CSV table of C-alpha atoms and ligand atoms in Angstrom, one decimal:
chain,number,residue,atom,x,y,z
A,1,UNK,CA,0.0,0.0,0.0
A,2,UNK,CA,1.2,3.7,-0.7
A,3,UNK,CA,1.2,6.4,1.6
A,4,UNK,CA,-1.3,8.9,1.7
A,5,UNK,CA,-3.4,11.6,3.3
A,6,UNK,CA,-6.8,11.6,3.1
A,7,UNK,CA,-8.7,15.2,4.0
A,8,UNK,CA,-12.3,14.9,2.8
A,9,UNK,CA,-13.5,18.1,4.9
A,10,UNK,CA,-16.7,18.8,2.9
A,11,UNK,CA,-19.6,18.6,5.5
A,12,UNK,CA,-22.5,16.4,3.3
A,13,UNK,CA,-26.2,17.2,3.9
A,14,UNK,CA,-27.8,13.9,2.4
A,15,UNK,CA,-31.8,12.9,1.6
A,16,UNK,CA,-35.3,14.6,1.3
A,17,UNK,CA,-35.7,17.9,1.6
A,18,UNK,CA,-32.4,18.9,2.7
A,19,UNK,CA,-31.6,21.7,0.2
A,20,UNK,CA,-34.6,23.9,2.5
A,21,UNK,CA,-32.1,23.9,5.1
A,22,UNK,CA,-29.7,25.9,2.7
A,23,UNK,CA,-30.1,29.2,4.5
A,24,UNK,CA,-29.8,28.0,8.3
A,25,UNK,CA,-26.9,26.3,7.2
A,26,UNK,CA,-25.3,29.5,5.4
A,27,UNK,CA,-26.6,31.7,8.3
A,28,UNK,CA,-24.7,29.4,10.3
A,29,UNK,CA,-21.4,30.1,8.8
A,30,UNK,CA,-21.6,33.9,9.4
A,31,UNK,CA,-21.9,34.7,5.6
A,32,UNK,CA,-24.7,37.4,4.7
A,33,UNK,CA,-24.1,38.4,1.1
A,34,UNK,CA,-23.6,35.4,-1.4
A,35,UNK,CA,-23.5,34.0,-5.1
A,36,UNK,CA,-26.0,31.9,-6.4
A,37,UNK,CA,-24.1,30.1,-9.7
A,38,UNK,CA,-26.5,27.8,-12.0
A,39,UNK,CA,-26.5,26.6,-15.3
A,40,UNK,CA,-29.3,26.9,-18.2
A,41,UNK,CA,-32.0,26.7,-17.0
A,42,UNK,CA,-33.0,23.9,-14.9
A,43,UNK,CA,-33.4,24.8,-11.4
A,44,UNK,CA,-35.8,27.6,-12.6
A,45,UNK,CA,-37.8,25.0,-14.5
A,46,UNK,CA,-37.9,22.4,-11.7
A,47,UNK,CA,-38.9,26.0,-9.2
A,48,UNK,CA,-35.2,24.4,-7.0
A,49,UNK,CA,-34.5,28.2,-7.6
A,50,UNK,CA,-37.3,29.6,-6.1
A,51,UNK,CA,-37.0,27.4,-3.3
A,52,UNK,CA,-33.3,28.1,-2.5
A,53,UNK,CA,-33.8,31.9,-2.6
A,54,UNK,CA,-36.8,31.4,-1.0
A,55,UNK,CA,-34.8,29.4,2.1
A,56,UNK,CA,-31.9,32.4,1.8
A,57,UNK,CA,-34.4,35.5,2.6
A,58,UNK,CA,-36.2,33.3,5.6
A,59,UNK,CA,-32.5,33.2,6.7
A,60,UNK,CA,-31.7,37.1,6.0
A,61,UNK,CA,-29.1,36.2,3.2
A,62,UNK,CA,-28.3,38.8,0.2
A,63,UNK,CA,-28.1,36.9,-2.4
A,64,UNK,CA,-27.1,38.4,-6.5
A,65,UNK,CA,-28.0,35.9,-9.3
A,66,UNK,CA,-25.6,34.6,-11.6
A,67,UNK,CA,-26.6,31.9,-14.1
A,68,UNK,CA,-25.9,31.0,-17.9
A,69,UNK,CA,-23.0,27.6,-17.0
A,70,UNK,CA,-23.2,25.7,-19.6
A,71,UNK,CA,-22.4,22.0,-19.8
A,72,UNK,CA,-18.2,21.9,-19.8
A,73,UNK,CA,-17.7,25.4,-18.4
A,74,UNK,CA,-16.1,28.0,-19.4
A,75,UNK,CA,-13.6,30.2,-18.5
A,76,UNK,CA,-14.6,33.4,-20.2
A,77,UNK,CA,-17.8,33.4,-17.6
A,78,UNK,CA,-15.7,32.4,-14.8
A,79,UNK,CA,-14.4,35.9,-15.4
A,80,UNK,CA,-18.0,37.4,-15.7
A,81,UNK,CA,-18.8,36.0,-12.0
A,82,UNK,CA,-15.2,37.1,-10.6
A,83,UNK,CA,-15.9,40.7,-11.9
A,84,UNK,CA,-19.6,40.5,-10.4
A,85,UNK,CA,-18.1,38.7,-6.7
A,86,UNK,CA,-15.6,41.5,-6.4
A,87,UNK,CA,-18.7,44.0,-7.6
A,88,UNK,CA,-20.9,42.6,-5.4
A,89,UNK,CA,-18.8,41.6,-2.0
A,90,UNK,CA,-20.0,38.7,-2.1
A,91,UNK,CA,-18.9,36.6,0.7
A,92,UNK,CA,-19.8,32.8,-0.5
A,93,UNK,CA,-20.7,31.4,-3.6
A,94,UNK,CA,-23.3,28.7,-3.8
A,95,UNK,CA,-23.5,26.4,-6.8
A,96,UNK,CA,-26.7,25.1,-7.7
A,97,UNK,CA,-26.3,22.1,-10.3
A,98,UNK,CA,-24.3,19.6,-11.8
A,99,UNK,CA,-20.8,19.3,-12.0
A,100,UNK,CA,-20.1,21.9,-14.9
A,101,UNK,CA,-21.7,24.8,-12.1
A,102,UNK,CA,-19.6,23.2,-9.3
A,103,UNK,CA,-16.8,23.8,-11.6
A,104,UNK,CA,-17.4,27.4,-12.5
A,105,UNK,CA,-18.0,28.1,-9.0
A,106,UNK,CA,-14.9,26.9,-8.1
A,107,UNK,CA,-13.0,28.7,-10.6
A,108,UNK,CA,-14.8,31.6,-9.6
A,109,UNK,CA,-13.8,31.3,-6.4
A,110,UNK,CA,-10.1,30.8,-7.1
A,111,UNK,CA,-10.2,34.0,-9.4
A,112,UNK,CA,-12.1,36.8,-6.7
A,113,UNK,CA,-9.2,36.4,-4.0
A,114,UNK,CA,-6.4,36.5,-6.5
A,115,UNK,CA,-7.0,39.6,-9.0
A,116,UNK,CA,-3.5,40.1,-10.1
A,117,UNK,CA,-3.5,36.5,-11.6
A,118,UNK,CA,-4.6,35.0,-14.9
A,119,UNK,CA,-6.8,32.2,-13.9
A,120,UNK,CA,-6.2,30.2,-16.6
A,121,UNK,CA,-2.2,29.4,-15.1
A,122,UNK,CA,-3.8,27.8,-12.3
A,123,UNK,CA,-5.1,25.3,-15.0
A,124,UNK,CA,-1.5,25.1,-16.9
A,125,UNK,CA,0.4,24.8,-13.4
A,126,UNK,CA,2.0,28.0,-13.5
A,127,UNK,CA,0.4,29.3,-10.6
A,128,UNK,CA,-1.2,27.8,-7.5
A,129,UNK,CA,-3.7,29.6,-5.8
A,130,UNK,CA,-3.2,30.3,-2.4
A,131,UNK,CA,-6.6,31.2,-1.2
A,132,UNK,CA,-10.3,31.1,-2.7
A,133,UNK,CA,-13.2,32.8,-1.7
A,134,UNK,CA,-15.5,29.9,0.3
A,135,UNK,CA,-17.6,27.8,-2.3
A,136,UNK,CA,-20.7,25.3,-1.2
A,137,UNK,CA,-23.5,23.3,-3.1
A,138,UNK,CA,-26.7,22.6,-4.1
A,139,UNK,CA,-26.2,19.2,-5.9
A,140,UNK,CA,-28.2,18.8,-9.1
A,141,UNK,CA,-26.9,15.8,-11.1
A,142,UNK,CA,-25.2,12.7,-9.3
A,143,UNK,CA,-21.9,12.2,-11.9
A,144,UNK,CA,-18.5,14.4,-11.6
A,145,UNK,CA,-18.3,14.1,-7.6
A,146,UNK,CA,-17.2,18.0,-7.8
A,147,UNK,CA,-19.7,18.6,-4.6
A,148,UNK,CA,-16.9,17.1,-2.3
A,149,UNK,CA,-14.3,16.3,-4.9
A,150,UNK,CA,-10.6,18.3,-4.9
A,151,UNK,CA,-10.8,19.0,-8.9
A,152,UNK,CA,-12.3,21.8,-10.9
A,153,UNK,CA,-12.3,21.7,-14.9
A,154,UNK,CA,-12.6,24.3,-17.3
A,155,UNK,CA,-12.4,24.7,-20.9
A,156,UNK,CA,-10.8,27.9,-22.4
A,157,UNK,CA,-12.8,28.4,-25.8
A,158,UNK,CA,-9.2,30.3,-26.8
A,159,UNK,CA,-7.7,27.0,-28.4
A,160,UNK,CA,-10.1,24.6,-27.0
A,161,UNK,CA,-8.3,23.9,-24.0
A,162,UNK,CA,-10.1,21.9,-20.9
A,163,UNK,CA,-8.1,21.8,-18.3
A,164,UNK,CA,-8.3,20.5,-14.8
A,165,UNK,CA,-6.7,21.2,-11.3
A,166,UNK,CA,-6.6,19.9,-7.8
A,167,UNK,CA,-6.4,22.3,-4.9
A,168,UNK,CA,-7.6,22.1,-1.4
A,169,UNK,CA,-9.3,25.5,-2.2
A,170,UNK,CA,-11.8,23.1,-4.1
A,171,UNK,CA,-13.1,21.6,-1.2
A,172,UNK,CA,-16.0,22.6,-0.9
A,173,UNK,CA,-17.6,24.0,2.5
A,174,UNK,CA,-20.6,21.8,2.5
A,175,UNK,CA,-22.1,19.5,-0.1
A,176,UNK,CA,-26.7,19.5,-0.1
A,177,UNK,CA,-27.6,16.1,-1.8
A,178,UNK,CA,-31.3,15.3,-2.3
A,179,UNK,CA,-31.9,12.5,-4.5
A,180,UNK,CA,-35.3,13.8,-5.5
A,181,UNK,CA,-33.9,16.5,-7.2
A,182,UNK,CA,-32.5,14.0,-9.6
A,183,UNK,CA,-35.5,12.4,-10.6
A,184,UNK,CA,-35.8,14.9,-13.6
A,185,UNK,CA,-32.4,14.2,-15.3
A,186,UNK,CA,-32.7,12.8,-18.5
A,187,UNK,CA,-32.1,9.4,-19.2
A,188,UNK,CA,-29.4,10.5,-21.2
A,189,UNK,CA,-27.6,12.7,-18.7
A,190,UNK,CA,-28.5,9.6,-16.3
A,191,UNK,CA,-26.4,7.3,-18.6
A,192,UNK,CA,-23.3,10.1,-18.2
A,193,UNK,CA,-23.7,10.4,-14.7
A,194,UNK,CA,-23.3,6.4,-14.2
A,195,UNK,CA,-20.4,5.9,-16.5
A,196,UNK,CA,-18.6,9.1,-14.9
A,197,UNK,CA,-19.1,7.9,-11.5
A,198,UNK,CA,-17.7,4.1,-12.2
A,199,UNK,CA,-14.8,5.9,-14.4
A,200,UNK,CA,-14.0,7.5,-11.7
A,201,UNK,CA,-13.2,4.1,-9.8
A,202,UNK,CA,-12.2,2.1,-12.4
A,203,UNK,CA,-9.2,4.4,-13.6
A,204,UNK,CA,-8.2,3.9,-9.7
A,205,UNK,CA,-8.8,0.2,-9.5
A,206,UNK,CA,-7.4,-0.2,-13.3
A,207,UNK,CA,-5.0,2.8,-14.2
A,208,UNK,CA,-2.8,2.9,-11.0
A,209,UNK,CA,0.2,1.1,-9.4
A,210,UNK,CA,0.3,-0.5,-6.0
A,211,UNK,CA,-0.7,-3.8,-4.2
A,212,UNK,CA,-1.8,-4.7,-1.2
A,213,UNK,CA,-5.0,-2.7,-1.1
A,214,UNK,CA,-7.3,-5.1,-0.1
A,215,UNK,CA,-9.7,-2.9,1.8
A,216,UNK,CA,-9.6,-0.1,-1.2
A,217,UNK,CA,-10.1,-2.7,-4.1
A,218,UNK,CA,-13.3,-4.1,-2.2
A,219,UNK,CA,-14.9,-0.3,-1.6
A,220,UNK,CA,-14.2,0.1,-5.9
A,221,UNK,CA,-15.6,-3.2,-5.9
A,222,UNK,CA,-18.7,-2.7,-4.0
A,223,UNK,CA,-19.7,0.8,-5.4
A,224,UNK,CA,-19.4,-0.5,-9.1
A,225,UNK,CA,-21.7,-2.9,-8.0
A,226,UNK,CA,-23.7,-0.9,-6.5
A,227,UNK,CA,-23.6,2.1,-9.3
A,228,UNK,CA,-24.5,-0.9,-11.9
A,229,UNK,CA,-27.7,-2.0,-9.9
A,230,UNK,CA,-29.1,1.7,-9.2
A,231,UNK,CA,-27.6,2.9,-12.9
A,232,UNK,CA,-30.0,0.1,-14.4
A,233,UNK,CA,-33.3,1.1,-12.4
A,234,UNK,CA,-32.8,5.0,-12.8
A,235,UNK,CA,-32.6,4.6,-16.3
A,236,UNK,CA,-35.7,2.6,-16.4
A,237,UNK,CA,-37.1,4.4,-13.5
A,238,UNK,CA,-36.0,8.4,-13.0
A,239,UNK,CA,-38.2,8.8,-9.9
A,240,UNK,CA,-36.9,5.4,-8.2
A,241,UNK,CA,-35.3,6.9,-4.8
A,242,UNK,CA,-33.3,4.4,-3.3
A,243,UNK,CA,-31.6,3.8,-7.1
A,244,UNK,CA,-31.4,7.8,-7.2
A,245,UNK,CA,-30.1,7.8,-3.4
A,246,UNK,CA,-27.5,5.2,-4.6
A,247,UNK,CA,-25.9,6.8,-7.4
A,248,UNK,CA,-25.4,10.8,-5.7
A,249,UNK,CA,-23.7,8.9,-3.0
A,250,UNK,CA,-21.4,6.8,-4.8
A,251,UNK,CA,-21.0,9.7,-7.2
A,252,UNK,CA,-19.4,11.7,-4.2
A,253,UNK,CA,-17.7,9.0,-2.7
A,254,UNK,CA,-16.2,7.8,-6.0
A,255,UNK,CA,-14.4,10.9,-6.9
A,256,UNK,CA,-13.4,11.8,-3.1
A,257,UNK,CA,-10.4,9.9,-3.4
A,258,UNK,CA,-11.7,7.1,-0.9
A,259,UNK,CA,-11.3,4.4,-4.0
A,260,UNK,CA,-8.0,4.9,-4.7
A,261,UNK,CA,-6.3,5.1,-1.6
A,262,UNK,CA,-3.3,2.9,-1.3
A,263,UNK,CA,-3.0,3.2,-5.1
A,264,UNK,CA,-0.7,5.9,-7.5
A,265,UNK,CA,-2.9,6.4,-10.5
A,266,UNK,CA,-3.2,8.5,-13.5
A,267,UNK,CA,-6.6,8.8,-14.8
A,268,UNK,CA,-5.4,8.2,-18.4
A,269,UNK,CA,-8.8,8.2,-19.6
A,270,UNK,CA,-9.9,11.5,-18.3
A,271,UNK,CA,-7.2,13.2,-20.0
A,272,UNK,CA,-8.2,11.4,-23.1
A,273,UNK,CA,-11.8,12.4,-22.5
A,274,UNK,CA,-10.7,16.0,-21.6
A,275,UNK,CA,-9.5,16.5,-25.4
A,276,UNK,CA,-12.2,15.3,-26.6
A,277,UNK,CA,-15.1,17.8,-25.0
A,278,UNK,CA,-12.1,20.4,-25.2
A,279,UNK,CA,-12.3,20.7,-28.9
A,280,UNK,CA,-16.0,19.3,-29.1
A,281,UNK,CA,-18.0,21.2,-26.6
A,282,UNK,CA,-21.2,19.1,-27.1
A,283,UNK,CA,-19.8,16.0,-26.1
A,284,UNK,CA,-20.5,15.3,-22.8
A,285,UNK,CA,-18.1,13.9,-20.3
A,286,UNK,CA,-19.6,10.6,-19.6
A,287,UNK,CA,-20.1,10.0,-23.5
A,288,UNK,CA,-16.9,10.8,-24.1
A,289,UNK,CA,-15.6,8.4,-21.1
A,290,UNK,CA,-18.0,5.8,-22.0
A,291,UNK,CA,-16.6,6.1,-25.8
A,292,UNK,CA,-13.2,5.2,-24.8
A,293,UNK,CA,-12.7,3.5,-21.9
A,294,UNK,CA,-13.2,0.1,-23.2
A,295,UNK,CA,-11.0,0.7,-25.8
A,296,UNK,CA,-8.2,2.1,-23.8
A,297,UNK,CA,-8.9,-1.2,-21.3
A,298,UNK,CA,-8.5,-3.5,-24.1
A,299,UNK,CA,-5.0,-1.5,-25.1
A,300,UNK,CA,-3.6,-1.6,-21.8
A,301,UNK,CA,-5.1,-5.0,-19.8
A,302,UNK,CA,-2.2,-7.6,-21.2
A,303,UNK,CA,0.1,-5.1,-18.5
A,304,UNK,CA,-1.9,-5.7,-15.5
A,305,UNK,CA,-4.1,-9.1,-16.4
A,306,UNK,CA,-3.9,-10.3,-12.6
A,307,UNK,CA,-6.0,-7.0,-11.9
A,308,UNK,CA,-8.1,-7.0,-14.8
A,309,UNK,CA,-9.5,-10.6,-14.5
A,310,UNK,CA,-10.0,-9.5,-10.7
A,311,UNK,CA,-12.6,-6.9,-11.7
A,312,UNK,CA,-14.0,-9.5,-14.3
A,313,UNK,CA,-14.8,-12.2,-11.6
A,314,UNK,CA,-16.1,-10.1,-8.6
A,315,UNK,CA,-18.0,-7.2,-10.6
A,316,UNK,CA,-18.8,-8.6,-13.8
A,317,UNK,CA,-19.4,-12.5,-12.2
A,318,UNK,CA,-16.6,-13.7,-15.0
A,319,UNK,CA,-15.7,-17.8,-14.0
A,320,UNK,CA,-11.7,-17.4,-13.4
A,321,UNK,CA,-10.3,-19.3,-16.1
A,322,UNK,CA,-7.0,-20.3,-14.8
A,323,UNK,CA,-5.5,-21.4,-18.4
A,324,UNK,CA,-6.2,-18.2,-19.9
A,325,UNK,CA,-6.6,-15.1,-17.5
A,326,UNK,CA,-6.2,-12.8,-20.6
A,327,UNK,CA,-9.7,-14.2,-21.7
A,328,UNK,CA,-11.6,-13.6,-18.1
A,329,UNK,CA,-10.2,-10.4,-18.1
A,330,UNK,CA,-11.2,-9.7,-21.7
A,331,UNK,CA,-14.8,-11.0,-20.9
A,332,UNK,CA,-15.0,-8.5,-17.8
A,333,UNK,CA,-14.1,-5.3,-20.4
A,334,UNK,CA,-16.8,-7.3,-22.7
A,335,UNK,CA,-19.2,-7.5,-20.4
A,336,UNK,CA,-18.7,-3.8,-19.3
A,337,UNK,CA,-19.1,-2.6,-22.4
A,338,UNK,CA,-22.3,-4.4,-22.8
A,339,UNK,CA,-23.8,-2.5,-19.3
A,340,UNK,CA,-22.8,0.9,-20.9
A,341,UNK,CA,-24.8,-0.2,-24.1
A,342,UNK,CA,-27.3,-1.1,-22.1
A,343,UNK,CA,-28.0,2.2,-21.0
A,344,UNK,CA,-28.2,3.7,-25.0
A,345,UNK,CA,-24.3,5.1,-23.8
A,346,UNK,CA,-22.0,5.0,-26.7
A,347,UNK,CA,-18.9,3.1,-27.2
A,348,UNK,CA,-16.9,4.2,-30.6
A,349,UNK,CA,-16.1,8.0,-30.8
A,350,UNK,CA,-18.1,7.4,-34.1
A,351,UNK,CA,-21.5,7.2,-32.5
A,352,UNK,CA,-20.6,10.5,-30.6
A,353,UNK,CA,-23.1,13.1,-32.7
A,354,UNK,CA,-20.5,16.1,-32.9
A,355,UNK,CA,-18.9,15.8,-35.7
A,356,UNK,CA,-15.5,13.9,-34.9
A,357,UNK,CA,-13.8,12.3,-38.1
A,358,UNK,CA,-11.1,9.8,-37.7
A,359,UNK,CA,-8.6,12.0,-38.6
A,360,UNK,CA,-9.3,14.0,-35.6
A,361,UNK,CA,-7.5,11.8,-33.8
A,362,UNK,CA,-4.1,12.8,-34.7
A,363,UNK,CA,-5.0,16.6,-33.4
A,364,UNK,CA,-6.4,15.4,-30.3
A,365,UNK,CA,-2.9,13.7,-29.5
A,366,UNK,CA,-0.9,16.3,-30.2
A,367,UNK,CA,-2.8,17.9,-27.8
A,368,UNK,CA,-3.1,15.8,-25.1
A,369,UNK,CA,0.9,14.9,-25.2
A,370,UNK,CA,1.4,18.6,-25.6
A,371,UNK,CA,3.4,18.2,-28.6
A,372,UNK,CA,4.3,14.9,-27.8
A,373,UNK,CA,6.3,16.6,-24.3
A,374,UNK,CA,3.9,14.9,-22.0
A,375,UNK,CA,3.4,11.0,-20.8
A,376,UNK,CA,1.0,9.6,-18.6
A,377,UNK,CA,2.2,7.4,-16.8
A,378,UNK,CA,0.0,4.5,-15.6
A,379,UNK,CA,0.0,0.7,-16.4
A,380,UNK,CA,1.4,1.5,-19.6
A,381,UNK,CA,2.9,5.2,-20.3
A,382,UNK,CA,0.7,6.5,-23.1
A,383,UNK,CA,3.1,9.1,-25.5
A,384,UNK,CA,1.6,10.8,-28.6
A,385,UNK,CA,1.8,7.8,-30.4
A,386,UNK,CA,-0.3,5.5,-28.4
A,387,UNK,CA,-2.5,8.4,-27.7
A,388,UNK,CA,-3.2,8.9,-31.1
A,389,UNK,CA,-3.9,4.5,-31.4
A,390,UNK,CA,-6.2,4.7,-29.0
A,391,UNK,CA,-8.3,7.5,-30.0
A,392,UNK,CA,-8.0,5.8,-33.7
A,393,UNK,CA,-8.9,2.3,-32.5
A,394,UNK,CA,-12.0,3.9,-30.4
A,395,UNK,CA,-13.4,5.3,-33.4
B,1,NZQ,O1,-27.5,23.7,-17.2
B,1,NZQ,P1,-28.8,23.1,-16.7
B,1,NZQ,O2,-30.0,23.7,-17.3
B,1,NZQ,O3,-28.8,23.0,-15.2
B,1,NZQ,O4,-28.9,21.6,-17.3
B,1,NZQ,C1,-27.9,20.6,-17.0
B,1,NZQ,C2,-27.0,20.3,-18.2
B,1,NZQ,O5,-27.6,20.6,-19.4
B,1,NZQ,C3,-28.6,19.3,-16.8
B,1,NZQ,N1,-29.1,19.1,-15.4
B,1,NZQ,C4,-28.4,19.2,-14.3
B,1,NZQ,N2,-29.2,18.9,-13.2
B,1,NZQ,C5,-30.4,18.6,-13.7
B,1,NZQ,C6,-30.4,18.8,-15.1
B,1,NZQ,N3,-31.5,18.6,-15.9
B,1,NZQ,C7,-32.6,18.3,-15.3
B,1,NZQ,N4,-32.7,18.1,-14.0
B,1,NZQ,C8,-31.7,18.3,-13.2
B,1,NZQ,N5,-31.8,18.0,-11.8
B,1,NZQ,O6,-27.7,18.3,-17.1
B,1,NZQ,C9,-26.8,18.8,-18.1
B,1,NZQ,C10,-25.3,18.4,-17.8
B,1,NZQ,O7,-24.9,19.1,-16.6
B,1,NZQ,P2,-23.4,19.1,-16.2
B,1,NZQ,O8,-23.2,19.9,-14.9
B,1,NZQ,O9,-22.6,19.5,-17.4
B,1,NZQ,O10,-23.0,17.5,-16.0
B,1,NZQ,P3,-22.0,16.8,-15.0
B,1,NZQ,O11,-22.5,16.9,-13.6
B,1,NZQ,O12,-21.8,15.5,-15.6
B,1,NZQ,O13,-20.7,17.7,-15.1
B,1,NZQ,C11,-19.8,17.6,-16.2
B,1,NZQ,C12,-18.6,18.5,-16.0
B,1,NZQ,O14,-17.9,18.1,-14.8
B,1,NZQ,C13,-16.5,17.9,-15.2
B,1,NZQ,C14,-16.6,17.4,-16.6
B,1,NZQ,O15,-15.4,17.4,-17.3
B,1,NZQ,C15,-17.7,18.3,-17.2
B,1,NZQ,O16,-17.1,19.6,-17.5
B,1,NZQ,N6,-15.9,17.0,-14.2
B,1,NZQ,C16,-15.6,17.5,-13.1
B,1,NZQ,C17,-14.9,16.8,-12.1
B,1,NZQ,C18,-14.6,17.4,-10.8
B,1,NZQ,N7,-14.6,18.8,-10.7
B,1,NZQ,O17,-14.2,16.8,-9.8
B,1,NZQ,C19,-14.5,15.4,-12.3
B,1,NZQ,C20,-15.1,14.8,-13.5
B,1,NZQ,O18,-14.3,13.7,-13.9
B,1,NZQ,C21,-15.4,15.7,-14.6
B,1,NZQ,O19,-14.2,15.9,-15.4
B,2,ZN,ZN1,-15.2,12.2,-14.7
């Protein structure tokens, strides 16, 4: 097992009705002017907006209004809401929605407390920032675990760049997680969420180095599991609440690091993925993920078979075949691919419907190897040249 530090300080609201509580719980932190981030339009269709504002003013909470994230954010209205914080004096910023309005939020919040620095070199590493105006949520969508999770991922429309950074300013102070206000995602949104939140411990279970992690393989194990299970009846079901109630808690536990302790990993097929809605905005993270990943799988299992056969037999219910563990652990990439089908997700960059031609795949190398200067590392270093197989072979 690998060292490591685990700091998870995002206190979690869970179940019915919790997202009334929003203003006693702000009020309780000694904020009295804040943000409200959101995205296109749904909270004020499902009236979550009225609700929240609603829940601020019992409280005696200012509140200004900025909305308009749309799905893989942007940086360029980052900007607007730093400009409008600063404006405003706004003490707090509450996102409202799925990951993308987590995201911005978190961006935003990076930006207000650190005016002299382009925000965009906190994505490219050239800067770290040292202090971030105080961030919370109202969680919308169960997939990118941004409502407790470290990251935050923006795309700069100058060069179709997404980018994402960890930072402990992306903790955010409290996470409110009501299944019911899942139960109007869209089946295919609900198909994203459940690939993104199994990606997100399968590239720690698959992509890493490290043995002897007993205790975290059988936590990756169970949530897949369970994420496959409630995944299947939410997309069958949307107002099922125990299979909604399942999926926004994996989705936060998932991406909180908890499944990967013990383990070094590179999530190799994130950065793929990252490209890919980079220069295509209206791909959609867990399309993009579910596109690839069992392509990337079957590039890199014959590195790590012991591992892959694993998953096969106590996810997928593969029989161990002890002649031939390269064919158990093909069958468990097989029979993975079949669940993501399953749920209408695709699994060839071809069935993505934006516009990608083969040839794209060269492009989207070069930039994810940053001119062929960067490797990620993993079970099998992936250059510029076995990026550009893998997107090819996925297509
Ligand atoms: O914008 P609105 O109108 O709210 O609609 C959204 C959006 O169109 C809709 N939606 C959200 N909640 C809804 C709803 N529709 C009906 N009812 C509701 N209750 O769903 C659409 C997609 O929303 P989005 O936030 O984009 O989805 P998701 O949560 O999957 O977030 C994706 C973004 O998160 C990033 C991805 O790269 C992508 O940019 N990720 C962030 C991570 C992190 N910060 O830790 C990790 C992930 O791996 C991921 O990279
Ligand atoms: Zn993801």
């Amino acid at each position: 097992m690998e060292n490591f530090t685990y700091w998870v300080p995002t206190k979690v609201y869970f179940g019915k009705d919790t997202h009334k509580q929003v203003g006693t719980v702000i009020k309780e932190y000694g904020f009295s002017k804040i943000m409200i981030h959101y995205g296109g339009g749904s909270v004020q269709k499902t009236g979550l907006l009225d609700q929240v504002t609603q829940s601020l003013r019992d409280s005696g909470i200012e509140y200004v209004l900025f909305g308009g994230v749309r799905p893989n954010p942007v940086l360029s209205l980052a900007k607007e809401g730093m400009d409008l914080c600063r404006r405003e004096k706004v003490e707090f910023i509450l996102a409202v929605g799925g990951g993308s309005v987590i995201d911005s939020a978190k961006c935003i919040a990076d930006g207000v407390l650190n005016p002299d620095m382009d925000p965009w070199k906190f994505f490219t590493k050239e800067a770290v920032p040292e202090k971030a105006l105080p961030h919370g949520n109202i969680l919308t969508l169960a997939a990118s675990g941004s409502e407790t999770s470290q990251s935050c991922v923006i795309t700069n429309e100058d060069g179709g760049w997404k980018k994402g950074f960890n930072s402990p300013t992306h903790r955010p102070l409290f996470a409110i997680c009501n299944p019911e206000l899942t139960f109007t995602v869209n089946r295919f949104q609900t198909g994203c969420g459940t690939v993104d939140i199994m990606m997100h411990t399968l590239e720690r279970y698959l992509g890493g180095k490290g043995k002897n992690t007993p205790l975290t393989d059988r936590i990756g194990e169970g949530l897949l599991k369970t994420v496959m299970e409630a995944g299947a009846v939410a997309d069958k079901k949307p107002e099922d609440y125990e299979a909604r109630a399942s999926l926004m808690w994996a989705g936060s536990l998932s991406h909180n690091d908890l499944t990967g302790l013990g383990r070094a990993y590179v999530m190799q097929v994130h950065q793929l993925e990252h490209e890919l809605s980079g220069m295509f905005p209206s791909v959609a993270h867990g399309a993009g993920l579910s596109a690839l990943f069992c392509t990337w799988a079957r590039y890199v299992y014959r590195w790590d078979v012991p591992r892959f056969a694993q998953l096969a037999v106590r996810v997928f219910h593969v029989d161990m075949d002890f002649e031939n563990p390269e064919a158990t652990a093909l069958e468990g990439i097989r029979r993975l691919e079949a669940f993501f089908e399953s749920l209408s997700m695709p699994v060839r960059l071809s069935q993505l419907d934006a516009g990608i031609k083969k040839e794209d795949g060269a492009v989207l190398a070069e930039k994810c190897s940053q001119g062929g200067t960067r490797v990620l590392e993993g079970i099998y270093p992936l250059g510029k040249k076995e990026m550009e197989q893998i997107y090819l072979l996925a297509y």
